[in-house]
Every structure is written in C-alpha cells, then in structure tokens.
Amino acid sequence: MKVFKWSFIAAIFAYLYLPIGILVINSFNASKYGYEWKGFTLEWYAKLWENEALTQAFLNSLLIASLAATAATIIGTLMALALHRYRFPLKATASSLLFIVMMSPDIVLAITFLIIFIALGIQLGFWSLLIAHITFCLPFVVITVYAQLKGFDKYLLEAAQDLGASESRIFRLIILPLVFPAIVAGWLLSFTLSLDDVIISSFVTGSSFEILPIRVFSMVKVGVSPEVNVLATLLLAISLLLVTFSTLLLRKKYTHD
Amino acid sequence: MNRLPILTLSHISKRFAAQEVLSDFHLTINDGEFFTILGPSGCGKTTVLRLIAGFEQPNEGKILLNGEDIAGIPAEKRPVNTVFQSYALFPHLSVFDNVAFGLKMAEVDAQNIAVRVADALAIVRLSDFATRKPHQLSGGQKQRVAIARAVVNRPKILLLDESLSALDHKLRQQMQLELKQLQRQLGITFVYVTHDQEEALSMSDRILVMHNGQAQQVGTPREIYEAPRNLFVAQFIGEINVFDGEITRALGEYQYQAMINGVERDIRCDHRFAAGDRVHVMLRPEDLRIDCRPNVLERKGFPGVVLERNYTGQTLNSHIRLENGQAVTVHEFFDEDDPDFDYSINQKVGVDWVPGWEHVIPAERSGQA
C-alpha cells in the first residue's frame, strides 16, 4: 500500500514538473535541438545576452510589470482600505465587480480593452498596455490587502482613536504597519501576473512596444530555439522567487483573538 | 461619602437607521465611583458606553463632563479611555509601545513616557513583560496591558466594555478583585458595562440596570438586590420568588394586611397602597424558610410539596410546588446542630418567611390573589 501511495505521488509530481525540469535542463544542453544530452553549456545564455530584440523586450516587460504593479498596488490598497473602513452606497457592488474582473477569461478582458482603446482613439503601445495591466492586477491587490485588514480586531482602530490618534496617525502607525506585508505581497503578485501575461498583452500592444512574452510567442512559431529555453528558465526563476517571497510575507501573521 | 457628579447624560436619544436604541435617557455618574451598567444583551448598555467614549454621537441630548458639553467632541479629543472587550492591543507593537501609545499621541516627552509606562506596568504587575508582543501573553496578561494602556493617560473616566467576559471563571474572579483595588488606588471613575449580575454586585459602588434602552433602576448593589424597583430588576438580579397578592386593609404607616395565595398576611413596604391594590410580594430564596413539622396543623406558611432538593455544599436548595401550582425556590444554610438536615422528595412542607423580610412593589402583571 505504501509503495502504491508513494508511486502515485511521484507520478503526480512527475506530471507536473517533468516538462519544466526538461526545459530547465535543456537551457544548459549543448545540443541545439534538445533530443539528447550533449554536455553542459552556458552558450545559450550568452547568446540571449547578445540578442538585442529579446533583451529590449525583456526590459520593456520589466518596465511595464513594475509600473503596473506599483500603480495597481497604490490604487488597490486605497480601495481595500475604503472597503474596510467606510460604509458607502454600492459598497457590496463595488467589491463584487472586482471579482468579476478577476474571474473573467483573459480573452474577454482582452477584447474589451481593445474595443475601448479603439473607441477612445488610444494608440496601441506603451500606454494601452500599461492601463490594461493595471486593471487586471488591481483585484488581486484589493483582495490580498482586504483579507489582511479583515483579519485584525475591528476595535484596533477605535482603540487608537480612543488613545488620541488622529485619522492620519491611525493610518501611519496602525493600519500601514499591519497591512504592509499584504501590500508587498500584492505588488509581487501583480508584478508576476503582468510579467507573464500573453493574451491580453497581444491584443493591446502594438509593434512600437514589444514585451517579452509576445516576442517569445512569435519566436516559437518557427520552432523552439535554445534561447527560448533560457528565457523561460530565467522567467521561471524570477516568478518562483517572487511568489516564494510573497508567501513568506503573508505567512508572518500576528496571532490575535 | 458625598461625591460630585463628573458625568451627566441628559435627554439622550440614539437611533441606528430606523431603530431607536436610547430615548430620553438620563444618567449621572459621580467622581471617583465604580459605576456599573448592567443589562441583558441588546439593552443599549454598550451604546451608552460608546456615547461616553465618543465612538457614537447622540441624535439628541447633552453629555456633560465636569459641566462641559462634550457631545460634539470626537473620541480622540475626550479625556476618557476605554478597555475593550477584545482588548484590541496593537499586535505589531510591544507591551511597552502599546502602553506608551496614548502618551506619544499626546506628545509627552520620551523621558516622561518611560517613567509613566513603567509605573503603569508596575501597577498591573507586568514590569517584566515590557518587551513582549501581545501574542506572547496570556488572556489575563493582555487584559492587564489593556488596562495599563488606558490608565497611563490618566483619564477622567475609564470605560470598561465587558472587559472580563473573555476570561475563565477563576481568573475572572481574581480580576474582579484586582479591578476594584485598582480603582481605589487610582481614584479614577470607572464605568463598567456587563451582563453578569454577580460581577456587577461584587465590584460596583452603584449599578444602573438597563432594559430595552430604558434605565430601570440606579442604586447601590444592596439597594438593587434587596429593594428592586420592578419585576425586571428583581428577576434579572439573582433569583427571586414572586407572590401575587392584594391589599385588604392598611394597618398603619407602611403596614398592610394582604391576601397572598389565599392566606392573610401582614406585610411591610415603603409604597402607599389602598385596599384592593394588587401587589407583588417578593422574597429571595435565602429569605424563605421551610417548615417541615409533620403535623399539618402546626405547619406555618404556604403548603406545598418538595419537588427537588440540591446539595450545593454551602446551602440546601429546595424546589417546592405550592398548592396553587406555583414553583418556589428556597436556599437554606446548614445548621451545625442538625447534621441530617434534608428533605425527602414529595414531602409535604410549609413555605414561610420572617415577617418584614418581604419586598413589596405594585403589581405589573395580573395574577390571582
């Protein structure tokens, strides 16, 4: 029974991670086509470095991801605070609308954005891409920060007020330190989401501003080159790092009752 | 002891949406007293506390603190501090920083803060815990930090919202004693909100009993317990037996003859009644006596049978059903001279009391005389 159990688990993990593992291994494989192991090499990494179009796309991606994540984090945090702190009309509607954005298939969002940008006469490129990325990152930030806020004793803010703290001091000394891990986690999550988005980006960006996932997508149409393996490995490493970091941040919870 | 009023609430009304929680509510709290607002949940007691703290503003009425109307002043500017039911300690701050929070807000200088926080922690016996975080403390310790965090600001009034209800029974009793001592030591007016009548009786100088947003009675624990003004107060504070009666004639000032359960009895009370007035004659279980003499003609009091008897260690609690069907509870202390003191179930007994121990109020509900 025990053997069965372990082999089952092993099979699942193999199914999940074998393709990724092969990809990573191939990025170090001296064989160009990757059907066999021809020895360890860093050649493809060097080649990638020399590929200007790719590195430019990569830099563009980093720029969009960090701008979109920052904007989404600021707007999303403010929104989460408003949802938590104030009673206002249509509050329930506002929060469920966020879920709709989160749940919508990417293709639906992509088409919506495209229609809006065309209708408004916004040229597809940097700005359209940035606006779209901020939008789809936003609900994730709101939900992360709001969950953290909800986890705290609702009388904390009243206690601070009772002890003489003004609204701005309550925000600075109580709310901000308490939700800071969630804010950082929200940023990291947004960054990752933005960095690897293909569908929405391919609809809303033009030839003037190319980002990495789209560049890669057009590269693999003519066959998987070793550089793509290298890129994928790097992206994987970045994503893993960020996700791990954000998980660690959120795990540092304060126990309270 | 004559004390001056420190806080007066007058003509207060408070509505939440369509629901009126308080209407034309009045309250006077004296300087330096331990005042308890007691009532079942939903009676409006927490609203009164929140109005005093400034978390809620009244729709109408005045809140006078030392003669000054504070009704429009927000919570952060009132010289009043609150100990929350959930303690509401700041989880990211150490015990020291929690206690120092109010002083920092008041821009007290660092040196002074250190001294006052140390004093406050010493009072609640937590001097060694200054560097701990709240999640490293036990329930009782958190409670003490919450108290220290409030009293360190030297408030005019300290508000405590069901502050002991999260603690277990034994710790709660210990904290009751500590709170009472702390209040004497500091000389600050305490306003304590609770639904626990035992807690209210044991700690307070005065108690306000509330029900449905109305003040039912204000008085010392003794007055509330021994001379409840109405049926609600009588039944909410401890156990009580209520006999319905009718005044038959006046015997003198505050002395009447009344027909109770078909028996004529002399009663004493501080109300004025006329013949024919219906009354409630109320007796605490410990004020009743059981007459168990075997001869029915010798037995005094209302005849009945023993339904159940419980041994509690200190007292023997008997449940008697009277002939008219009314159930009565009697608590009797043990008599050292009579070690076998007990009743058997279904034993026929009489239920009586020492004349003058009854408390009589005008009838609120109809009943047979």
PDB file of N, CA and C in Angstrom, chain A residues 87 152-167 169-170 172-178 252-257, chain B residues 50 53-55 74-76 78 80-82 84 86-93 98 101-102 104-107 135 142 149-150 153:
ATOM      1  N   ARG A  87     -18.540  52.918   5.325  1.00  0.00           N
ATOM      2  CA  ARG A  87     -19.806  52.425   4.791  1.00  0.00           C
ATOM      3  C   ARG A  87     -20.214  53.392   3.707  1.00  0.00           C
ATOM      4  N   PHE A 152      -7.834  41.506  11.250  1.00  0.00           N
ATOM      5  CA  PHE A 152      -7.491  42.173  12.502  1.00  0.00           C
ATOM      6  C   PHE A 152      -8.713  42.527  13.321  1.00  0.00           C
ATOM      7  N   ASP A 153      -8.525  42.606  14.597  1.00  0.00           N
ATOM      8  CA  ASP A 153      -9.556  43.021  15.540  1.00  0.00           C
ATOM      9  C   ASP A 153     -10.152  44.346  15.062  1.00  0.00           C
ATOM     10  N   LYS A 154     -11.468  44.358  14.908  1.00  0.00           N
ATOM     11  CA  LYS A 154     -12.080  45.566  14.343  1.00  0.00           C
ATOM     12  C   LYS A 154     -12.042  46.728  15.332  1.00  0.00           C
ATOM     13  N   TYR A 155     -11.721  46.456  16.564  1.00  0.00           N
ATOM     14  CA  TYR A 155     -11.672  47.537  17.548  1.00  0.00           C
ATOM     15  C   TYR A 155     -10.299  48.209  17.620  1.00  0.00           C
ATOM     16  N   LEU A 156      -9.312  47.666  16.850  1.00  0.00           N
ATOM     17  CA  LEU A 156      -7.965  48.256  16.883  1.00  0.00           C
ATOM     18  C   LEU A 156      -7.990  49.737  16.523  1.00  0.00           C
ATOM     19  N   LEU A 157      -8.759  50.062  15.495  1.00  0.00           N
ATOM     20  CA  LEU A 157      -8.780  51.442  15.027  1.00  0.00           C
ATOM     21  C   LEU A 157      -9.465  52.340  16.042  1.00  0.00           C
ATOM     22  N   GLU A 158     -10.525  51.802  16.663  1.00  0.00           N
ATOM     23  CA  GLU A 158     -11.200  52.574  17.705  1.00  0.00           C
ATOM     24  C   GLU A 158     -10.288  52.746  18.918  1.00  0.00           C
ATOM     25  N   ALA A 159      -9.510  51.707  19.214  1.00  0.00           N
ATOM     26  CA  ALA A 159      -8.596  51.798  20.348  1.00  0.00           C
ATOM     27  C   ALA A 159      -7.578  52.914  20.102  1.00  0.00           C
ATOM     28  N   ALA A 160      -7.071  52.973  18.872  1.00  0.00           N
ATOM     29  CA  ALA A 160      -6.098  54.014  18.540  1.00  0.00           C
ATOM     30  C   ALA A 160      -6.732  55.394  18.641  1.00  0.00           C
ATOM     31  N   GLN A 161      -7.960  55.482  18.148  1.00  0.00           N
ATOM     32  CA  GLN A 161      -8.688  56.751  18.210  1.00  0.00           C
ATOM     33  C   GLN A 161      -8.911  57.148  19.669  1.00  0.00           C
ATOM     34  N   ASP A 162      -9.304  56.164  20.462  1.00  0.00           N
ATOM     35  CA  ASP A 162      -9.562  56.390  21.880  1.00  0.00           C
ATOM     36  C   ASP A 162      -8.319  56.918  22.596  1.00  0.00           C
ATOM     37  N   LEU A 163      -7.150  56.474  22.125  1.00  0.00           N
ATOM     38  CA  LEU A 163      -5.900  56.886  22.762  1.00  0.00           C
ATOM     39  C   LEU A 163      -5.382  58.200  22.185  1.00  0.00           C
ATOM     40  N   GLY A 164      -6.198  58.859  21.366  1.00  0.00           N
ATOM     41  CA  GLY A 164      -5.862  60.204  20.927  1.00  0.00           C
ATOM     42  C   GLY A 164      -5.248  60.301  19.547  1.00  0.00           C
ATOM     43  N   ALA A 165      -5.268  59.197  18.767  1.00  0.00           N
ATOM     44  CA  ALA A 165      -4.641  59.249  17.454  1.00  0.00           C
ATOM     45  C   ALA A 165      -5.592  59.860  16.431  1.00  0.00           C
ATOM     46  N   SER A 166      -5.078  60.795  15.640  1.00  0.00           N
ATOM     47  CA  SER A 166      -5.874  61.385  14.563  1.00  0.00           C
ATOM     48  C   SER A 166      -5.954  60.376  13.428  1.00  0.00           C
ATOM     49  N   GLU A 167      -6.841  60.675  12.482  1.00  0.00           N
ATOM     50  CA  GLU A 167      -7.041  59.778  11.345  1.00  0.00           C
ATOM     51  C   GLU A 167      -5.726  59.464  10.626  1.00  0.00           C
ATOM     52  N   ARG A 169      -2.662  59.648  11.786  1.00  0.00           N
ATOM     53  CA  ARG A 169      -1.758  58.844  12.626  1.00  0.00           C
ATOM     54  C   ARG A 169      -2.219  57.400  12.732  1.00  0.00           C
ATOM     55  N   ILE A 170      -3.540  57.194  12.774  1.00  0.00           N
ATOM     56  CA  ILE A 170      -4.054  55.825  12.803  1.00  0.00           C
ATOM     57  C   ILE A 170      -3.564  55.100  11.553  1.00  0.00           C
ATOM     58  N   ARG A 172      -0.922  55.826   9.649  1.00  0.00           N
ATOM     59  CA  ARG A 172       0.530  55.676   9.614  1.00  0.00           C
ATOM     60  C   ARG A 172       1.050  54.673  10.655  1.00  0.00           C
ATOM     61  N   LEU A 173       0.477  54.725  11.858  1.00  0.00           N
ATOM     62  CA  LEU A 173       1.050  53.948  12.965  1.00  0.00           C
ATOM     63  C   LEU A 173       0.398  52.588  13.164  1.00  0.00           C
ATOM     64  N   ILE A 174      -0.852  52.453  12.713  1.00  0.00           N
ATOM     65  CA  ILE A 174      -1.546  51.183  12.935  1.00  0.00           C
ATOM     66  C   ILE A 174      -1.827  50.451  11.622  1.00  0.00           C
ATOM     67  N   ILE A 175      -2.587  51.098  10.740  1.00  0.00           N
ATOM     68  CA  ILE A 175      -3.031  50.381   9.541  1.00  0.00           C
ATOM     69  C   ILE A 175      -1.856  49.995   8.644  1.00  0.00           C
ATOM     70  N   LEU A 176      -1.012  50.974   8.332  1.00  0.00           N
ATOM     71  CA  LEU A 176       0.059  50.720   7.376  1.00  0.00           C
ATOM     72  C   LEU A 176       1.013  49.611   7.843  1.00  0.00           C
ATOM     73  N   PRO A 177       1.517  49.669   9.085  1.00  0.00           N
ATOM     74  CA  PRO A 177       2.405  48.579   9.513  1.00  0.00           C
ATOM     75  C   PRO A 177       1.713  47.217   9.498  1.00  0.00           C
ATOM     76  N   LEU A 178       0.409  47.209   9.789  1.00  0.00           N
ATOM     77  CA  LEU A 178      -0.286  45.930   9.849  1.00  0.00           C
ATOM     78  C   LEU A 178      -0.513  45.327   8.473  1.00  0.00           C
ATOM     79  N   LYS A 252       3.803  35.565   7.799  1.00  0.00           N
ATOM     80  CA  LYS A 252       4.145  36.252   9.044  1.00  0.00           C
ATOM     81  C   LYS A 252       2.916  36.981   9.583  1.00  0.00           C
ATOM     82  N   LYS A 253       2.034  36.184  10.143  1.00  0.00           N
ATOM     83  CA  LYS A 253       0.780  36.752  10.665  1.00  0.00           C
ATOM     84  C   LYS A 253       0.932  36.980  12.158  1.00  0.00           C
ATOM     85  N   TYR A 254       0.196  37.974  12.619  1.00  0.00           N
ATOM     86  CA  TYR A 254       0.161  38.178  14.059  1.00  0.00           C
ATOM     87  C   TYR A 254      -0.979  37.355  14.627  1.00  0.00           C
ATOM     88  N   THR A 255      -0.684  36.595  15.647  1.00  0.00           N
ATOM     89  CA  THR A 255      -1.786  35.858  16.274  1.00  0.00           C
ATOM     90  C   THR A 255      -2.569  36.836  17.133  1.00  0.00           C
ATOM     91  N   HIS A 256      -3.832  36.689  17.088  1.00  0.00           N
ATOM     92  CA  HIS A 256      -4.689  37.582  17.884  1.00  0.00           C
ATOM     93  C   HIS A 256      -5.994  36.856  18.170  1.00  0.00           C
ATOM     94  N   ASP A 257      -6.717  37.332  19.157  1.00  0.00           N
ATOM     95  CA  ASP A 257      -8.019  36.709  19.422  1.00  0.00           C
ATOM     96  C   ASP A 257      -9.021  37.733  19.897  1.00  0.00           C
TER      97      ASP A 257
ATOM     98  N   ARG B  50     -20.354  53.727  24.394  1.00  0.00           N
ATOM     99  CA  ARG B  50     -19.766  54.283  23.165  1.00  0.00           C
ATOM    100  C   ARG B  50     -20.090  55.763  23.000  1.00  0.00           C
ATOM    101  N   ALA B  53     -17.591  57.394  25.275  1.00  0.00           N
ATOM    102  CA  ALA B  53     -16.251  57.331  24.690  1.00  0.00           C
ATOM    103  C   ALA B  53     -16.124  58.266  23.495  1.00  0.00           C
ATOM    104  N   GLY B  54     -17.243  58.501  22.796  1.00  0.00           N
ATOM    105  CA  GLY B  54     -17.205  59.365  21.622  1.00  0.00           C
ATOM    106  C   GLY B  54     -17.177  58.603  20.320  1.00  0.00           C
ATOM    107  N   PHE B  55     -17.336  57.267  20.357  1.00  0.00           N
ATOM    108  CA  PHE B  55     -17.383  56.486  19.120  1.00  0.00           C
ATOM    109  C   PHE B  55     -18.719  56.664  18.421  1.00  0.00           C
ATOM    110  N   PRO B  74     -14.946  64.577  19.185  1.00  0.00           N
ATOM    111  CA  PRO B  74     -14.639  63.203  18.785  1.00  0.00           C
ATOM    112  C   PRO B  74     -13.835  62.448  19.852  1.00  0.00           C
ATOM    113  N   ALA B  75     -13.848  61.134  19.728  1.00  0.00           N
ATOM    114  CA  ALA B  75     -13.248  60.263  20.746  1.00  0.00           C
ATOM    115  C   ALA B  75     -11.799  60.605  21.047  1.00  0.00           C
ATOM    116  N   GLU B  76     -11.026  60.972  19.981  1.00  0.00           N
ATOM    117  CA  GLU B  76      -9.590  61.174  20.210  1.00  0.00           C
ATOM    118  C   GLU B  76      -9.305  62.426  21.034  1.00  0.00           C
ATOM    119  N   ARG B  78     -11.337  63.317  23.735  1.00  0.00           N
ATOM    120  CA  ARG B  78     -12.012  63.251  25.032  1.00  0.00           C
ATOM    121  C   ARG B  78     -11.072  62.684  26.091  1.00  0.00           C
ATOM    122  N   VAL B  80     -11.144  60.528  28.149  1.00  0.00           N
ATOM    123  CA  VAL B  80     -11.807  59.303  28.555  1.00  0.00           C
ATOM    124  C   VAL B  80     -11.117  58.174  27.816  1.00  0.00           C
ATOM    125  N   ASN B  81     -10.847  57.050  28.481  1.00  0.00           N
ATOM    126  CA  ASN B  81     -10.234  55.928  27.781  1.00  0.00           C
ATOM    127  C   ASN B  81     -11.028  54.652  27.983  1.00  0.00           C
ATOM    128  N   THR B  82     -10.855  53.744  27.025  1.00  0.00           N
ATOM    129  CA  THR B  82     -11.676  52.541  27.003  1.00  0.00           C
ATOM    130  C   THR B  82     -10.808  51.284  27.093  1.00  0.00           C
ATOM    131  N   PHE B  84     -11.274  47.610  25.876  1.00  0.00           N
ATOM    132  CA  PHE B  84     -12.187  46.895  25.006  1.00  0.00           C
ATOM    133  C   PHE B  84     -12.350  45.447  25.441  1.00  0.00           C
ATOM    134  N   SER B  86     -12.323  42.869  23.553  1.00  0.00           N
ATOM    135  CA  SER B  86     -11.332  42.026  22.884  1.00  0.00           C
ATOM    136  C   SER B  86      -9.915  42.511  23.178  1.00  0.00           C
ATOM    137  N   TYR B  87      -9.780  43.450  24.095  1.00  0.00           N
ATOM    138  CA  TYR B  87      -8.511  44.104  24.479  1.00  0.00           C
ATOM    139  C   TYR B  87      -8.001  45.053  23.407  1.00  0.00           C
ATOM    140  N   ALA B  88      -8.114  44.629  22.103  1.00  0.00           N
ATOM    141  CA  ALA B  88      -7.676  45.472  20.985  1.00  0.00           C
ATOM    142  C   ALA B  88      -6.256  45.998  21.171  1.00  0.00           C
ATOM    143  N   LEU B  89      -5.354  45.119  21.609  1.00  0.00           N
ATOM    144  CA  LEU B  89      -3.940  45.519  21.694  1.00  0.00           C
ATOM    145  C   LEU B  89      -3.363  45.571  20.286  1.00  0.00           C
ATOM    146  N   PHE B  90      -2.442  46.497  20.052  1.00  0.00           N
ATOM    147  CA  PHE B  90      -1.848  46.605  18.720  1.00  0.00           C
ATOM    148  C   PHE B  90      -0.866  45.448  18.538  1.00  0.00           C
ATOM    149  N   PRO B  91      -1.146  44.533  17.600  1.00  0.00           N
ATOM    150  CA  PRO B  91      -0.360  43.295  17.536  1.00  0.00           C
ATOM    151  C   PRO B  91       1.091  43.507  17.119  1.00  0.00           C
ATOM    152  N   HIS B  92       1.370  44.615  16.413  1.00  0.00           N
ATOM    153  CA  HIS B  92       2.732  44.812  15.914  1.00  0.00           C
ATOM    154  C   HIS B  92       3.594  45.596  16.897  1.00  0.00           C
ATOM    155  N   LEU B  93       3.008  46.021  18.016  1.00  0.00           N
ATOM    156  CA  LEU B  93       3.771  46.803  18.981  1.00  0.00           C
ATOM    157  C   LEU B  93       4.021  45.986  20.249  1.00  0.00           C
ATOM    158  N   ASN B  98       2.610  49.596  23.262  1.00  0.00           N
ATOM    159  CA  ASN B  98       1.160  49.646  23.397  1.00  0.00           C
ATOM    160  C   ASN B  98       0.763  50.628  24.495  1.00  0.00           C
ATOM    161  N   PHE B 101       1.430  54.298  23.710  1.00  0.00           N
ATOM    162  CA  PHE B 101       0.772  54.861  22.527  1.00  0.00           C
ATOM    163  C   PHE B 101       0.032  56.170  22.804  1.00  0.00           C
ATOM    164  N   GLY B 102      -0.799  56.150  23.842  1.00  0.00           N
ATOM    165  CA  GLY B 102      -1.594  57.344  24.161  1.00  0.00           C
ATOM    166  C   GLY B 102      -0.720  58.531  24.534  1.00  0.00           C
ATOM    167  N   LYS B 104       2.374  59.039  23.541  1.00  0.00           N
ATOM    168  CA  LYS B 104       3.037  59.528  22.327  1.00  0.00           C
ATOM    169  C   LYS B 104       2.091  60.413  21.536  1.00  0.00           C
ATOM    170  N   MET B 105       0.819  60.011  21.487  1.00  0.00           N
ATOM    171  CA  MET B 105      -0.163  60.816  20.760  1.00  0.00           C
ATOM    172  C   MET B 105      -0.313  62.190  21.412  1.00  0.00           C
ATOM    173  N   ALA B 106      -0.161  62.208  22.746  1.00  0.00           N
ATOM    174  CA  ALA B 106      -0.302  63.472  23.471  1.00  0.00           C
ATOM    175  C   ALA B 106       1.006  64.259  23.470  1.00  0.00           C
ATOM    176  N   GLU B 107       2.004  63.741  22.751  1.00  0.00           N
ATOM    177  CA  GLU B 107       3.310  64.369  22.627  1.00  0.00           C
ATOM    178  C   GLU B 107       4.006  64.610  23.971  1.00  0.00           C
ATOM    179  N   HIS B 135       0.894  38.744  21.306  1.00  0.00           N
ATOM    180  CA  HIS B 135       0.575  37.325  21.103  1.00  0.00           C
ATOM    181  C   HIS B 135       1.385  36.393  21.992  1.00  0.00           C
ATOM    182  N   LYS B 142      -3.023  40.056  28.784  1.00  0.00           N
ATOM    183  CA  LYS B 142      -3.494  41.003  27.767  1.00  0.00           C
ATOM    184  C   LYS B 142      -4.477  41.981  28.396  1.00  0.00           C
ATOM    185  N   ARG B 149      -2.694  50.407  29.383  1.00  0.00           N
ATOM    186  CA  ARG B 149      -2.670  51.288  28.224  1.00  0.00           C
ATOM    187  C   ARG B 149      -3.697  52.418  28.373  1.00  0.00           C
ATOM    188  N   ALA B 150      -4.804  52.107  29.055  1.00  0.00           N
ATOM    189  CA  ALA B 150      -5.837  53.130  29.248  1.00  0.00           C
ATOM    190  C   ALA B 150      -5.513  54.044  30.434  1.00  0.00           C
ATOM    191  N   ASN B 153      -2.876  57.192  30.657  1.00  0.00           N
ATOM    192  CA  ASN B 153      -3.224  58.524  30.166  1.00  0.00           C
ATOM    193  C   ASN B 153      -3.930  59.379  31.212  1.00  0.00           C
TER     194      ASN B 153
END
